[in-house]
CSV table of C-alpha atoms and ligand atoms in Angstrom, one decimal:
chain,number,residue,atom,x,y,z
A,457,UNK,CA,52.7,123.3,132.2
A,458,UNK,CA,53.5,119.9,133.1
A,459,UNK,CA,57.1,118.2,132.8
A,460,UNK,CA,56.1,115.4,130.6
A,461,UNK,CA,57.5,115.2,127.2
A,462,UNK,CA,54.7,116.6,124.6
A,463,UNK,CA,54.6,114.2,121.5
A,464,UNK,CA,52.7,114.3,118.5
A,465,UNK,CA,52.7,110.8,116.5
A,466,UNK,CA,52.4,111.3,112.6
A,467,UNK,CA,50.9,107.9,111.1
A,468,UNK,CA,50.0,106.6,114.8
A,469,UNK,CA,48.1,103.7,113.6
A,470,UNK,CA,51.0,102.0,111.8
A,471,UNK,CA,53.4,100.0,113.0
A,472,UNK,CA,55.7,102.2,114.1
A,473,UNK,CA,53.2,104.3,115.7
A,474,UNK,CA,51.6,101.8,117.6
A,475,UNK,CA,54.4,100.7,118.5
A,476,UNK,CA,55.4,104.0,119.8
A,477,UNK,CA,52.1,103.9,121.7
A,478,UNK,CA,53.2,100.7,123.5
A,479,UNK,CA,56.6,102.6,124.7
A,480,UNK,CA,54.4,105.6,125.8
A,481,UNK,CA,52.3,102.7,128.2
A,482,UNK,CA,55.4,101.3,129.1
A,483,UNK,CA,56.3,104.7,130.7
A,484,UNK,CA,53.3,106.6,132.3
A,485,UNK,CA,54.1,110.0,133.7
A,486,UNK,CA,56.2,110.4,131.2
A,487,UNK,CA,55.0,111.4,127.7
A,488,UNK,CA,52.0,113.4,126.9
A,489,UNK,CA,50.5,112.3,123.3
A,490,UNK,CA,49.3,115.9,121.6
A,491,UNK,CA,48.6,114.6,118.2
A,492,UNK,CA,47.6,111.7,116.6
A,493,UNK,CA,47.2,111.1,112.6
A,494,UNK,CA,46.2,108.4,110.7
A,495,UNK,CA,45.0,108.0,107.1
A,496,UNK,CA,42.1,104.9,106.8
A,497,UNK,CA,42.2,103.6,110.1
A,498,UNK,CA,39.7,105.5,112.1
A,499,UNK,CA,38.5,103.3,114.4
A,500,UNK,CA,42.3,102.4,115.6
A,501,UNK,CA,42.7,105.9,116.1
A,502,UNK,CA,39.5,106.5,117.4
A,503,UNK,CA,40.7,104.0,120.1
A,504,UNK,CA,43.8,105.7,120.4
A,505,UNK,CA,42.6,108.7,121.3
A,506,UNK,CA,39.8,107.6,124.1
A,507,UNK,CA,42.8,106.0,125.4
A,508,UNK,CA,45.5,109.0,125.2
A,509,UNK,CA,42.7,112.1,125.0
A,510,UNK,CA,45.1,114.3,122.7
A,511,UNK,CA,44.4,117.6,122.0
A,512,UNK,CA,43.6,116.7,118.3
A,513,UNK,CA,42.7,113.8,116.0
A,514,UNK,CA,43.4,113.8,112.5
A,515,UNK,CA,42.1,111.0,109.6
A,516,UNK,CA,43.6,111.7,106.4
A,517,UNK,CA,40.9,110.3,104.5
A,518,UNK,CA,37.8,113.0,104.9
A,519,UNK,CA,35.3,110.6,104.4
A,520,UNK,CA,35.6,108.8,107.6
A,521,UNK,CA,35.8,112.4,109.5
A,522,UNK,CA,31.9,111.4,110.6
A,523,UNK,CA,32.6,108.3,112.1
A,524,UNK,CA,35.7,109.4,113.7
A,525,UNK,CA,33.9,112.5,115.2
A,526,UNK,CA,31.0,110.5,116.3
A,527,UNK,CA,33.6,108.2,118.1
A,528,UNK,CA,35.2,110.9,120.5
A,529,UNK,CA,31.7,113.3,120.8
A,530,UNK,CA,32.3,112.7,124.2
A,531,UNK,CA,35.7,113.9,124.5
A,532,UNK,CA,37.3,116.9,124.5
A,533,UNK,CA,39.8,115.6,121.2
A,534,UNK,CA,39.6,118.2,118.4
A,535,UNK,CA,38.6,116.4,115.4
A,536,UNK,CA,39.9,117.1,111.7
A,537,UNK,CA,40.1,115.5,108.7
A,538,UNK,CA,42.0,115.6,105.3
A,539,UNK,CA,45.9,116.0,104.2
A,540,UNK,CA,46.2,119.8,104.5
A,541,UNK,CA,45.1,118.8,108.2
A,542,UNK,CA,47.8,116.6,108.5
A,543,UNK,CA,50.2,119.3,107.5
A,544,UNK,CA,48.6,121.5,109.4
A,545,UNK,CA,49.0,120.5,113.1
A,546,UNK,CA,52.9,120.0,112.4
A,547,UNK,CA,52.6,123.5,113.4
A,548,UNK,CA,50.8,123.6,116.6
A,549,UNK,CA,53.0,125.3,119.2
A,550,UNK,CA,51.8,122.5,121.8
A,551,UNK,CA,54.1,119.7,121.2
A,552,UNK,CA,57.8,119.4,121.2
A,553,UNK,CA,58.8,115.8,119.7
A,554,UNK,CA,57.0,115.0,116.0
A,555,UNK,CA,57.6,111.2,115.7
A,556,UNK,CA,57.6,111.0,111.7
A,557,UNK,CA,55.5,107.6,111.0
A,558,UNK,CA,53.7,108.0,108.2
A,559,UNK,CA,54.6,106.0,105.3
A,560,UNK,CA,56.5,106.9,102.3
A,561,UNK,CA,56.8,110.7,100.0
A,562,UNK,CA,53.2,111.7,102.1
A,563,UNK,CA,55.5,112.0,105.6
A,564,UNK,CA,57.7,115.0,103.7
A,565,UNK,CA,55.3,117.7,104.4
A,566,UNK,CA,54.3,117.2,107.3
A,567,UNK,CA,58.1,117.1,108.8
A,568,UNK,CA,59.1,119.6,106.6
A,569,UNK,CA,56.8,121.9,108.8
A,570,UNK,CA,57.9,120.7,111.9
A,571,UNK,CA,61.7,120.9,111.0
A,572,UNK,CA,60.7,124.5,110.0
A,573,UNK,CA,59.1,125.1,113.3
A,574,UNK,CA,62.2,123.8,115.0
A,575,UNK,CA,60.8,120.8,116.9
A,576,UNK,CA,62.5,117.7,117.4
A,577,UNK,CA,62.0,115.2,114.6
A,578,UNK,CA,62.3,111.2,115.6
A,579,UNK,CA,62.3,110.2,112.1
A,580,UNK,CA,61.2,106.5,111.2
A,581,UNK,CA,60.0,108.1,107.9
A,582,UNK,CA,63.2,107.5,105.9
A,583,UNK,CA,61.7,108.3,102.5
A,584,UNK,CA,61.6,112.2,103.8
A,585,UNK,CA,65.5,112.0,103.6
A,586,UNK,CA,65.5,110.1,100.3
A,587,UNK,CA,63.6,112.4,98.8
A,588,UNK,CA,65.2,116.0,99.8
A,589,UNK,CA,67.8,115.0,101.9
A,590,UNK,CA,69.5,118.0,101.5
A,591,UNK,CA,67.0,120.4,101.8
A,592,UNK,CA,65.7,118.7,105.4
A,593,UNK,CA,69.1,118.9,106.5
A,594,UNK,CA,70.1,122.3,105.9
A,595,UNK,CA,66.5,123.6,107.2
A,596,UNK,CA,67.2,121.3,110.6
A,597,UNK,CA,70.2,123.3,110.8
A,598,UNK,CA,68.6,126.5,110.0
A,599,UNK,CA,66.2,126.1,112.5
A,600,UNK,CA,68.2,123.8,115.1
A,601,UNK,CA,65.8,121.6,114.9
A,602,UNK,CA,67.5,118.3,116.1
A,603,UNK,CA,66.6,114.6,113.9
A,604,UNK,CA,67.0,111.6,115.8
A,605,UNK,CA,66.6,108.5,113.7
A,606,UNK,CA,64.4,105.7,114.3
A,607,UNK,CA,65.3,103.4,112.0
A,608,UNK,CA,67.1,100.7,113.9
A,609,UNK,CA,70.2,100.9,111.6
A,610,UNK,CA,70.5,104.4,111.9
A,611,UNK,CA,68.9,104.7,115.8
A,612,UNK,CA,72.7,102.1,115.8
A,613,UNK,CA,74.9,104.7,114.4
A,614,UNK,CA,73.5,107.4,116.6
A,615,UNK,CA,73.9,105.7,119.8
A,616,UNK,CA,77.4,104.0,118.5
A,617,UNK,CA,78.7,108.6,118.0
A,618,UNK,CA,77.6,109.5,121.2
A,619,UNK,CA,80.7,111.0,122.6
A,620,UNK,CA,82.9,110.7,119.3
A,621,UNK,CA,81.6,114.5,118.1
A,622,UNK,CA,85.8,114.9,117.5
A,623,UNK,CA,86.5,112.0,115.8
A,624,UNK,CA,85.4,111.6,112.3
A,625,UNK,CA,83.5,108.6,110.8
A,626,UNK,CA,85.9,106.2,108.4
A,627,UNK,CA,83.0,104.5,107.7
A,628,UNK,CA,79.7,102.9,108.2
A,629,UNK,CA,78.5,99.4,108.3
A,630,UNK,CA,74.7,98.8,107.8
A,631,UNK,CA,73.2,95.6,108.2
A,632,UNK,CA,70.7,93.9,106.8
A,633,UNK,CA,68.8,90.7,107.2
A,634,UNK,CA,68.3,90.1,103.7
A,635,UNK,CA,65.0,89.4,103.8
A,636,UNK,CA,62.7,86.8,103.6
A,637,UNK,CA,64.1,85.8,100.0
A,638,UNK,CA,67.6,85.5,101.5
A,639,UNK,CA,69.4,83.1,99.3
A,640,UNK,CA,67.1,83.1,96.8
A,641,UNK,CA,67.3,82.9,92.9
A,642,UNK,CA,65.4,85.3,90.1
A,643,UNK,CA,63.9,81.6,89.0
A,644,UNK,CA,62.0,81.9,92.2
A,645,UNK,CA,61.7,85.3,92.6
A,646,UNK,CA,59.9,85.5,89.6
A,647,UNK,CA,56.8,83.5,91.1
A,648,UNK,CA,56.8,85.1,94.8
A,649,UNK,CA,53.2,86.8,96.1
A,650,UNK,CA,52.4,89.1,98.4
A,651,UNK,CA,51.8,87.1,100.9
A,652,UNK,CA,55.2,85.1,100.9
A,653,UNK,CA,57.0,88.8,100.6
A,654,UNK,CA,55.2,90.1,103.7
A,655,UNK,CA,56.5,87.4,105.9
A,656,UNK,CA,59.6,89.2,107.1
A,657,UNK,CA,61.9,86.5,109.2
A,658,UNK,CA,62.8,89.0,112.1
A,659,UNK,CA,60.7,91.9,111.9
A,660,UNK,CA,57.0,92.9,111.7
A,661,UNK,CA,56.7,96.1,109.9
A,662,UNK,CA,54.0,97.5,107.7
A,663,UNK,CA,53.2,96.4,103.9
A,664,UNK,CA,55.6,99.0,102.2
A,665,UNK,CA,58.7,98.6,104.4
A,666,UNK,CA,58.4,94.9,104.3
A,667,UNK,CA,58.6,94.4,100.7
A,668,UNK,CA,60.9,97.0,100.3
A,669,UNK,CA,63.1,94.9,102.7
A,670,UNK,CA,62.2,91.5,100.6
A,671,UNK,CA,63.8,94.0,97.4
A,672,UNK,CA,66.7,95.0,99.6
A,673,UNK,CA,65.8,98.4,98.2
A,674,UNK,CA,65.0,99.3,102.2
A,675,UNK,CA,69.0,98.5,102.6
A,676,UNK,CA,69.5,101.2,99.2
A,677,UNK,CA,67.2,104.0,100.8
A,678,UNK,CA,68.8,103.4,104.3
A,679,UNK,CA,72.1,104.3,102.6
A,680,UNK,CA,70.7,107.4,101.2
A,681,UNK,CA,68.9,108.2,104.6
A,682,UNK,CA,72.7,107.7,106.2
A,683,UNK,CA,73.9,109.6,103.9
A,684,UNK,CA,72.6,112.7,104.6
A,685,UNK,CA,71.8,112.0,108.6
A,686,UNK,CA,75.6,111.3,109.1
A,687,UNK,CA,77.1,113.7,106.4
A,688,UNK,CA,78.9,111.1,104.7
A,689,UNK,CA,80.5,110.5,100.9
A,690,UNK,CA,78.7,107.1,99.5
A,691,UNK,CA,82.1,105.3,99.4
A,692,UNK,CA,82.1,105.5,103.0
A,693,UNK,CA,78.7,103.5,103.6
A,694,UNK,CA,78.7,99.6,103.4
A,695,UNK,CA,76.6,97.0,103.2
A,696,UNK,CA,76.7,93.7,105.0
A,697,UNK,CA,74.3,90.5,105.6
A,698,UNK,CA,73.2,90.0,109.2
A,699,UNK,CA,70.8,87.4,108.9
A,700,UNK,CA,70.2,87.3,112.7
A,701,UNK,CA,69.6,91.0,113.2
A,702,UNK,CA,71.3,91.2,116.4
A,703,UNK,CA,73.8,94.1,115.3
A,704,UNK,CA,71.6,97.2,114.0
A,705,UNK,CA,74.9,98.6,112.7
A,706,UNK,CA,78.8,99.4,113.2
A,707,UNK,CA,80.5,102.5,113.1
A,708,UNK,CA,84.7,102.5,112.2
A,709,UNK,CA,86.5,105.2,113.3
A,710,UNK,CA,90.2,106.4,112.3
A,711,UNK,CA,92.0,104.3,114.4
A,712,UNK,CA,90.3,101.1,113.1
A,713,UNK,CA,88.0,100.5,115.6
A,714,UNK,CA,84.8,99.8,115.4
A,715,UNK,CA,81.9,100.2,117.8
A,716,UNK,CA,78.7,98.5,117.3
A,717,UNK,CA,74.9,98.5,118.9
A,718,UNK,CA,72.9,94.9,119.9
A,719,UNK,CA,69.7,94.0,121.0
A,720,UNK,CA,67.1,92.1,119.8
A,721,UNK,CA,65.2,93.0,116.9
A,722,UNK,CA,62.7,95.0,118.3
A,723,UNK,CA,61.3,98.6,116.9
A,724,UNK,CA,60.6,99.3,120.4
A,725,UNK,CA,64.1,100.3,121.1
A,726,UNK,CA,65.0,102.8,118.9
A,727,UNK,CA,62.1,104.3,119.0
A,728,UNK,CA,61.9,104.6,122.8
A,729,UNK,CA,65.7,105.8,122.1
A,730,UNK,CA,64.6,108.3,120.2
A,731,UNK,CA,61.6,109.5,122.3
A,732,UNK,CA,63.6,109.7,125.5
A,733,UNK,CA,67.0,110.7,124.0
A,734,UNK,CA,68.8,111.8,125.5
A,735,UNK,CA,68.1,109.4,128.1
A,736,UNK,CA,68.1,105.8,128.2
A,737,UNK,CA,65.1,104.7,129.4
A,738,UNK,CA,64.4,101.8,132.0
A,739,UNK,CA,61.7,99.0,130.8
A,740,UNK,CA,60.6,95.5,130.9
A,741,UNK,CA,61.3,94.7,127.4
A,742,UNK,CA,62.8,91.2,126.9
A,743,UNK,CA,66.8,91.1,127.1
A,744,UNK,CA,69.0,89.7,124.9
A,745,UNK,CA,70.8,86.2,125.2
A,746,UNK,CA,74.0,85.6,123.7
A,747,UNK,CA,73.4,81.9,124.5
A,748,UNK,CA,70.0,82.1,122.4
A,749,UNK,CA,72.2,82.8,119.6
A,750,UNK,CA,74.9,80.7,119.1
A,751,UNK,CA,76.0,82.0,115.7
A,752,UNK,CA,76.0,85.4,114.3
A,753,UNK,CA,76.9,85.3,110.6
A,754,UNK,CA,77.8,88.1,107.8
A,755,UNK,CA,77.6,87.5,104.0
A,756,UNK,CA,77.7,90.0,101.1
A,757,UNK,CA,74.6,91.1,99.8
A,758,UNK,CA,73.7,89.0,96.0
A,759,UNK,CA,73.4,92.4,93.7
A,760,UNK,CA,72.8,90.0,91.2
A,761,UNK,CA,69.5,88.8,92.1
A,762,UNK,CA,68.5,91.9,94.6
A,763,UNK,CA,69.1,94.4,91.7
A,764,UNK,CA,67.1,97.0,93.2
A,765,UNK,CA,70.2,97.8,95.8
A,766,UNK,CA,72.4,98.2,92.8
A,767,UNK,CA,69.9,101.1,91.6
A,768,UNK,CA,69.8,102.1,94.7
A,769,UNK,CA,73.7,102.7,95.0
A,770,UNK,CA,73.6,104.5,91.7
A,771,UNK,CA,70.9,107.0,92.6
A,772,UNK,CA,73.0,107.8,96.1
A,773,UNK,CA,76.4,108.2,94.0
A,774,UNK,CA,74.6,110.4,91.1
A,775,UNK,CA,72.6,112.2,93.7
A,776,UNK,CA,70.2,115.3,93.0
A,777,UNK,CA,67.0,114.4,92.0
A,778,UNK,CA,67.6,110.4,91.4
A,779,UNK,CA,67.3,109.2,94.6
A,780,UNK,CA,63.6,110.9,94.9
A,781,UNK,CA,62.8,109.5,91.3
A,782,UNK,CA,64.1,106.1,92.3
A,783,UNK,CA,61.3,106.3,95.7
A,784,UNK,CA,58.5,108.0,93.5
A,785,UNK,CA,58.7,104.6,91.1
A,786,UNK,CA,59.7,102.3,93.8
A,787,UNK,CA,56.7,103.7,96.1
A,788,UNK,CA,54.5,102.5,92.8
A,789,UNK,CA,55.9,99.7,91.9
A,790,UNK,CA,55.3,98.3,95.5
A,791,UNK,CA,51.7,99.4,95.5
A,792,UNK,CA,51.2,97.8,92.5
A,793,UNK,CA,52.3,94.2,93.9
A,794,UNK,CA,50.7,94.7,96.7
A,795,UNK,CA,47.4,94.7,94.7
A,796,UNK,CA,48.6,92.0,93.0
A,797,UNK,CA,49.5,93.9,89.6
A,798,UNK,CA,52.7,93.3,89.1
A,799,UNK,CA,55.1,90.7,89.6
A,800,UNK,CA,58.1,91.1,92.4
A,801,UNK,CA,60.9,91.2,89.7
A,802,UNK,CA,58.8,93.6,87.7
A,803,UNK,CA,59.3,96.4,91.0
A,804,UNK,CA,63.0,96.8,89.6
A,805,UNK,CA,62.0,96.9,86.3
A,806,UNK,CA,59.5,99.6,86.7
A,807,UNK,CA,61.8,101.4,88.9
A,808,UNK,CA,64.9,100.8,86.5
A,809,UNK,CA,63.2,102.5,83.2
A,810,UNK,CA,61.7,105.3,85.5
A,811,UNK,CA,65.4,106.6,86.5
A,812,UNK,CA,66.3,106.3,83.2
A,813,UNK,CA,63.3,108.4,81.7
A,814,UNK,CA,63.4,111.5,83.9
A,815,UNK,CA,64.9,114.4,83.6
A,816,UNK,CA,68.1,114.2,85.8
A,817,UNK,CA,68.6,117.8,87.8
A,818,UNK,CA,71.9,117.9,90.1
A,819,UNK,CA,70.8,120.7,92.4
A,820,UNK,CA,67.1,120.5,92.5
A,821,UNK,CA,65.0,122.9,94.5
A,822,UNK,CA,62.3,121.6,96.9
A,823,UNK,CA,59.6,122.4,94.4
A,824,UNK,CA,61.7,120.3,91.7
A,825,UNK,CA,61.3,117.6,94.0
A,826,UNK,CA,57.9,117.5,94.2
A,827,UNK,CA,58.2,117.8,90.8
A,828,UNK,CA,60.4,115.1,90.0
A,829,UNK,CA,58.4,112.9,92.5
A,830,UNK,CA,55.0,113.4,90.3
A,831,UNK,CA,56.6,112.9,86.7
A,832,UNK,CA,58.2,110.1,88.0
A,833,UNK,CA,54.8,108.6,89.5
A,834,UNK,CA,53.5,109.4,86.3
A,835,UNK,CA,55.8,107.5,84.4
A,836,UNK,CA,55.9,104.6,86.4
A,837,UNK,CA,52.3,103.9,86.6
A,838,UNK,CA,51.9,104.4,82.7
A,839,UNK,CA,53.9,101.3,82.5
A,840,UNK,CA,52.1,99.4,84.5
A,841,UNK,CA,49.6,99.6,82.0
A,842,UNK,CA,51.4,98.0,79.3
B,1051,NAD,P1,52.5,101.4,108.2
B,1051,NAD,O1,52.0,101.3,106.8
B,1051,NAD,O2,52.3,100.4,109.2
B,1051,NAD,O3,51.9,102.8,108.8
B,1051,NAD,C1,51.9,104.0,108.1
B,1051,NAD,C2,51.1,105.1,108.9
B,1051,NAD,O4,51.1,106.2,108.0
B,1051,NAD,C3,49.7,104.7,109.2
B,1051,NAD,O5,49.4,105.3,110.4
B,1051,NAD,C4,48.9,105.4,108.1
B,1051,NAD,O6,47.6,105.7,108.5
B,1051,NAD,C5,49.7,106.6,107.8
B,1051,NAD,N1,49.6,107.0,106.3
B,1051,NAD,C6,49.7,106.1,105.3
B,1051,NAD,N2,49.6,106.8,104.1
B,1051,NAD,C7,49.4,108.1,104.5
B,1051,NAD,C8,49.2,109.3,103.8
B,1051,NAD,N3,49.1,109.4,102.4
B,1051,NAD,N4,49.1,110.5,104.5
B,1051,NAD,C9,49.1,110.5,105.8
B,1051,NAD,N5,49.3,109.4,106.6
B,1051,NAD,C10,49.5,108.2,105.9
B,1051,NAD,O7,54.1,101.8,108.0
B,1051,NAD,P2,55.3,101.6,109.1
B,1051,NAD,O8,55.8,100.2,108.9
B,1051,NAD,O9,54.8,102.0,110.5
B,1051,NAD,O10,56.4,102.6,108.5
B,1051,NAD,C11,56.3,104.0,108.8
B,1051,NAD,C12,57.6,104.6,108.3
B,1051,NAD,O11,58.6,104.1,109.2
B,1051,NAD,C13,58.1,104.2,106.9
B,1051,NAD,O12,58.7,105.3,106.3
B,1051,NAD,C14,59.1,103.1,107.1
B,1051,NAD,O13,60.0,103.0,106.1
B,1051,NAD,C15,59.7,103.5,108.5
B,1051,NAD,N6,60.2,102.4,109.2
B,1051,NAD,C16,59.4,101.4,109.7
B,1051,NAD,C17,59.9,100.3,110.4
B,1051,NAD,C18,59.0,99.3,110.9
B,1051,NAD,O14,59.5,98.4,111.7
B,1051,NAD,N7,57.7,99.2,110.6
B,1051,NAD,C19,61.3,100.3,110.7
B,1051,NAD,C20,62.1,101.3,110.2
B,1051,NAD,C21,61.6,102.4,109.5
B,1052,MG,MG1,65.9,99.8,109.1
């Protein structure tokens, strides 16, 4: 068996994946890629997987299993298709690191499984730990299976503990750019497209993430994601404005101090971070300049306009099933500007009348979840409708 690390990459043709891809080139010897997924994209991944001959393939979408095994019928890459699939080769005994990057409540499953199995979990999929926080923890610790975070806020915090396991948190500091609506007023809000809201100033992300960041409601289900990575009480998690994105996020500890993690704004990082934990890797990346940037500046979020981190804040304080019903409508409202359908102040409306409508359930069970998640779906699709 050879020495390399043994990854399988869960939504490979996204931009995290693909970006995972580029840190895997950026190291050869190193990783061995095991699994790749996608859902639509199967000529990416068809591409991906002459390049990095895993043992399997996997499209979501079963229709496009034809072309995809017609792609690699000269390779040895198993070839399957279909969600069950998916799930499926979270399972295999032949990898060790899962990187979680497929998009939204569909990434649960599949890292449920692999949490199950015990592997280790680099988790860009932040909606996993929205939605059943709790019950991903608890079977991580269960089954030791270690979560290192990806997301470049929380990928901060990680790397800004190492060595502190004595000393507790006082509390967090997560930053945010603000978007590309930074500044902005509901009078303007109320005519933005999707275009405009996929033009994030600092980062290039996929369609979801970015106008979840234009919402700030990607700033709401990072503090539910911290919450439950970094066992902390809500009053202990902050918010500030970064528009640079130079700090990824502070830690304060007991004495006052604070630590906090730099670089430049590039995915790359934490998620070679996470890959190679714990080892820092050496790469050619671009450094950071201090004299490229002048200024750094702070200002407090506008919960006036951005209401969606408000609702946000109240689903992490209530807890139990809100913050799942708060992603189930959220996830719909966003598809549903993304086609156009809606308008970008209508997102926190849908989302808004959705947590009011379910059921709320303080200790829910994983099934409840799922529950919770498709009544909530339901619901908020019936009012975009209307
Ligand atoms: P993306 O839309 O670019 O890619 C999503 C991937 O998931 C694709 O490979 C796609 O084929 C797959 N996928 C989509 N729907 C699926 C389904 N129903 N079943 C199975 N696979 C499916 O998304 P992204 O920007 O790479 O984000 C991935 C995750 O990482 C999200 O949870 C996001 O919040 C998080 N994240 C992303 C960034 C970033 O810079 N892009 C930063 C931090 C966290
Ligand atoms: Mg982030």
């Amino acid at each position: 068996m050879s020495s390399k690390k043994r990854i399988a990459l869960f939504g490979s043709t996204g931009s995290i994946g693909t970006q995972a891809l580029n840190v895997v080139r950026e190291h050869p010897g190193m990783f061995e890629v095991i699994v790749l997924t996608a859902q639509t994209n199967d000529e990416l991944l068809a591409k991906q997987a002459l390049e990095f001959n895993p043992a399997v393939a996997i499209i979501g979408d079963e229709s496009r299993y034809e072309k995809l095994k017609e792609a690699l019928s000269n390779t040895p890459v198993l070839v399957q298709a279909g969600n069950q699939a998916i799930e499926d080769a979270a399972e295999r005994d032949d990898y060790e690191i899962m990187l979680a990057a497929i998009v939204g409540f569909a990434g649960l499953k599949p890292t449920l499984k692999a949490v199950a199995k015990g592997k280790i979990i680099a988790l860009a999929n932040k909606e996993t730990l929205v939605v059943a926080g709790d019950v991903v923890m608890q079977l991580a610790v269960e089954n030791k299976a270690p979560i290192i975070p990806v997301d470049s806020e929380h990928s901060a915090i990680f790397q800004c503990l190492v060595g502190e396991a004595r000393n507790p948190i006082e509390k967090i500091i997560l930053t945010a750019s603000g978007g590309p609506f930074l500044g902005k007023k509901p009078n303007f809000l109320v005519n933005v497209k999707r275009d405009h809201a996929l033009q994030h100033p600092n980062w290039s992300m996929g369609a979801k993430i970015s106008v979840d960041s234009a919402t700030l409601m990607n700033k709401g289900l990072e503090m539910i994601e911290a919450k439950w990575l970094f066992n902390l009480e809500p009053s202990q998690i902050e918010v500030i404005i970064h528009p640079q994105s130079v700090i990824h996020s502070m830690v304060q500890f007991a004495d006052g101090s604070m630590k906090a993690q730099m670089g430049l704004p590039d995915m790359k990082l934490p998620i070679q971070y996470a890959l190679g934990f714990p080892n820092r890797l050496k790469n050619t990346f671009e450094r950071f300049n201090f004299r490229k940037y002048p200024n750094l500046s702070f200002e407090e979020p506008d919960y006036k306009t951005f209401r969606n981190l408000g609702l946000a804040i109240e689903a992490l304080n209530n807890g139990g099933n809100m913050p799942c019903i708060l992603n189930a409508a959220n996830e719909i409202a966003v598809w549903a500007f993304l086609k156009n359908r809606i308008g970008f102040l209508d997102i926190t409306a849908v989302v808004e009348k959705t947590m009011q409508k379910i059921n709320f359930i303080k200790n829910p069970s994983l099934e409840e979840y799922f529950d919770s998640d498709g009544e909530a779906r339901n619901f908020a699709a019936s009012l975009l409708k209307l």
